[in-house]
Coordinates of C-alpha atoms in Angstrom, one line a residue:
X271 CA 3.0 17.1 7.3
X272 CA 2.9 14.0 9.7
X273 CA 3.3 10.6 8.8
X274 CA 0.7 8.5 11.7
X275 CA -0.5 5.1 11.9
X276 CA -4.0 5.0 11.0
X277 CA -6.8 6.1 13.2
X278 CA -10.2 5.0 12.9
X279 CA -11.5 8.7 12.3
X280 CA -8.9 8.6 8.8
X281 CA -11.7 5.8 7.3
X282 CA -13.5 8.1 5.4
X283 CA -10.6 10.3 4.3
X284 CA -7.9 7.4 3.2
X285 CA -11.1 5.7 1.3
X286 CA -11.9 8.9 -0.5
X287 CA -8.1 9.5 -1.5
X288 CA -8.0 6.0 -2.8
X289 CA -11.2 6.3 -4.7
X290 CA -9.8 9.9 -6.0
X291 CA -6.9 8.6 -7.4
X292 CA -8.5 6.1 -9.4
X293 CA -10.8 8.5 -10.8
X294 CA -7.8 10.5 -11.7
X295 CA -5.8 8.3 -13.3
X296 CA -8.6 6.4 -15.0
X297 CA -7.7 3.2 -13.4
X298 CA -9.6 0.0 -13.7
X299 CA -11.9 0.3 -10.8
X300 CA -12.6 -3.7 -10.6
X301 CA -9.9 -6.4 -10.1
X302 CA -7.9 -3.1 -7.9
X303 CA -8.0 -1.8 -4.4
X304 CA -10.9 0.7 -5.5
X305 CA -13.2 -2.5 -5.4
X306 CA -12.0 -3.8 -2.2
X307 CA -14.8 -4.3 0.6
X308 CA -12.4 -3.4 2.9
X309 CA -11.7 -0.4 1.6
X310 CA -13.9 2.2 4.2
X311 CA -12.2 0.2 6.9
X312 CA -8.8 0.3 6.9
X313 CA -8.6 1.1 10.1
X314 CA -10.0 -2.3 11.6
X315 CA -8.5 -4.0 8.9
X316 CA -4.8 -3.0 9.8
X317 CA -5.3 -4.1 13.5
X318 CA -5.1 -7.3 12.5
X319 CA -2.1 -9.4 14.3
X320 CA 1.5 -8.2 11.9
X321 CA -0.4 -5.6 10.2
X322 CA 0.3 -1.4 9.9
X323 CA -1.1 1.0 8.0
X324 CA 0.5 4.5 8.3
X325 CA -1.0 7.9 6.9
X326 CA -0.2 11.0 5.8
X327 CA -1.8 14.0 7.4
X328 CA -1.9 17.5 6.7
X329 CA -3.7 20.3 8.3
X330 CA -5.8 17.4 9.5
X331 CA -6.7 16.0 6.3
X332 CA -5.6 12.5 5.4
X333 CA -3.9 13.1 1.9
X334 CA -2.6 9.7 1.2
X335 CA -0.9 6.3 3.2
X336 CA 0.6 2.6 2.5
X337 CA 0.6 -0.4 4.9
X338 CA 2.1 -3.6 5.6
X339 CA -0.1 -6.7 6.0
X340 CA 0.4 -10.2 5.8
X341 CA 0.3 -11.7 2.1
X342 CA -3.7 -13.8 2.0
X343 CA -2.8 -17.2 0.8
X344 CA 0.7 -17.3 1.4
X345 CA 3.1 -19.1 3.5
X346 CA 4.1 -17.0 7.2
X347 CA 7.6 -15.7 5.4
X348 CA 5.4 -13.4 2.8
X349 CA 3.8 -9.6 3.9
X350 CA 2.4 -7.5 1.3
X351 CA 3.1 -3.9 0.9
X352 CA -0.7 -2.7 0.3
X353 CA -2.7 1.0 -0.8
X354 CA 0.3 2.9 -1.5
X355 CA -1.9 5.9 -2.7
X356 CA -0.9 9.5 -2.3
X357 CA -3.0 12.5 -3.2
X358 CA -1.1 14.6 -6.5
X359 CA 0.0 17.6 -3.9
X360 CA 2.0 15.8 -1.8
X361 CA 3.9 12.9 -4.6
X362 CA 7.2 13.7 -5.3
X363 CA 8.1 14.6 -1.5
X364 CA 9.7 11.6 -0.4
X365 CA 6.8 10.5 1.5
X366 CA 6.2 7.1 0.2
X367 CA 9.4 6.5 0.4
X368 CA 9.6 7.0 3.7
X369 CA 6.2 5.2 4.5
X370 CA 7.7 2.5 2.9
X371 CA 10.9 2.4 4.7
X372 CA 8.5 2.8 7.9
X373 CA 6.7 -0.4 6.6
X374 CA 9.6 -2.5 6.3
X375 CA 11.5 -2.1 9.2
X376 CA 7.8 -3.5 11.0
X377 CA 8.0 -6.0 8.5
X378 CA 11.6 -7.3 10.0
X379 CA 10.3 -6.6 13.5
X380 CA 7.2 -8.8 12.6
X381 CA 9.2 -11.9 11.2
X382 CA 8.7 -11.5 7.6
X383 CA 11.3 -12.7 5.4
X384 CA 10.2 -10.8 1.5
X385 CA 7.8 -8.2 1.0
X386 CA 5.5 -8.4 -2.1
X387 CA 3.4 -5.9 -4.0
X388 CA 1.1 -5.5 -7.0
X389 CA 0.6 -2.1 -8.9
X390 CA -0.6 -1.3 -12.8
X391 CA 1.1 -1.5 -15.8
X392 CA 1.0 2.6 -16.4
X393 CA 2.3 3.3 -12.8
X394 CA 5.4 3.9 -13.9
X395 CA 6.8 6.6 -11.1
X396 CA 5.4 3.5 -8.4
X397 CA 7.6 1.5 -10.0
X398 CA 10.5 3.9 -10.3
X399 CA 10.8 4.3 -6.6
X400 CA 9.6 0.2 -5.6
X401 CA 13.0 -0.6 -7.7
X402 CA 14.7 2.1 -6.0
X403 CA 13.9 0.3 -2.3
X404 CA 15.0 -2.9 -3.8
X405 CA 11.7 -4.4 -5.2
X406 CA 12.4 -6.7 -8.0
X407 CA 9.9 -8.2 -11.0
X408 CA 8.1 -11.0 -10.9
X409 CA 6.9 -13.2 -14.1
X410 CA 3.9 -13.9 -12.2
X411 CA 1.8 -12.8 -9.2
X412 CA 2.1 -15.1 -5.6
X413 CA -0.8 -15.3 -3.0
X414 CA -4.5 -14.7 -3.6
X415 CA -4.9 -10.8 -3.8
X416 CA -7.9 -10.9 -5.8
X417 CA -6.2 -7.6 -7.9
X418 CA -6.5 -9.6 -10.9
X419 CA -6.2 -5.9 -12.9
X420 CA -2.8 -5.4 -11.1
X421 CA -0.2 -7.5 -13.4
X422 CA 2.8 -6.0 -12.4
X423 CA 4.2 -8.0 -9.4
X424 CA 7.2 -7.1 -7.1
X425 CA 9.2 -8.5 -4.5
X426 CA 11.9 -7.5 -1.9
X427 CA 14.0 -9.9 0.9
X428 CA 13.9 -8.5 3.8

C-alpha cells in the first residue's frame, strides 16, 4: 500500500469510498461530507493555495484518504483536517494515522497554528486515535463547515 497525494484520476474512486462508508455505517447522509458538492472533485478542490489531500492506494484502487485544507470562515491561524474515510480492509493499519501525521507537518509548513475537525457522535475508533494525535473536545463547533450532522468537534495546536 502507498499513501499519494491525490490525483485527478482518484475522483471517482475516493468519492465512491466516501459514499461507501456512509452506506455502511448508516450515517446521516445530509448535514455530512456525503452531501458535499465537492465531493466528486477532490482533486481540484485540494489544489487550492494551503490545501493536501493524500490517498491510500492499493493494487491501484483508491481505498480511503484524509486532507488538510484551510478552515471556511475562519481566521488564517485555523486548517481543518477533512474526509478522513478509510475503506473497512485497510482500518486498523496505522494508516490514518500516518495520513494524519502527513497532514500536519504540511499544516506547520503552511503557517497554520491549530488544526480543527468534525466527526459523528458513534465514531468512536475516529475519536480514539484524533485524541491519540493530540486533538482535544470542543463544546461547540468553529468556522462555517456546513456539517451541521457532525457535533463532535476537535482541535489540536500545532
Amino acid at each position: 500500500m502507498i499513501i499519494r497525494k491525490i490525483e485527478w484520476k482518484d475522483n471517482a474512486q475516493i468519492a465512491k469510498v466516501i459514499r461507501d462508508i456512509f452506506d455502511e455505517l448508516d450515517a446521516p447522509k445530509t448535514g455530512t461530507a456525503y452531501a458535499d458538492p465537492i465531493l466528486d472533485t477532490l482533486y481540484e478542490v485540494y489544489q487550492k493555495p494551503r490545501s493536501v489531500y493524500y490517498v491510500v492506494e492499493k493494487d491501484g484502487q483508491v481505498l480511503g484518504g484524509g486532507g488538510i485544507a484551510p478552515l471556511e470562515n475562519a481566521s488564517e491561524e485555523y486548517c481543518e483536517l477533512q474526509k478522513m474515510y478509510f475503506a473497512s480492509e485497510i482500518r486498523g493499519l496505522g494508516l490514518a494515522q500516518e495520513i494524519i501525521e502527513k497532514g500536519l507537518v504540511f499544516a506547520k509548513e503552511q503557517g497554520f497554528e491549530k488544526c480543527y475537525l468534525e466527526t459523528l457522535p458513534f465514531m468512536k475508533a475516529a475519536q480514539k486515535l484524533y485524541h491519540r494525535v493530540g486533538f482535544q473536545y470542543l463544546d461547540q463547533p468553529l468556522g462555517c463547515t456546513g456539517h451541521n450532522s457532525c457535533d463532535v468537534w476537535m482541535i489540536k495546536e500545532l
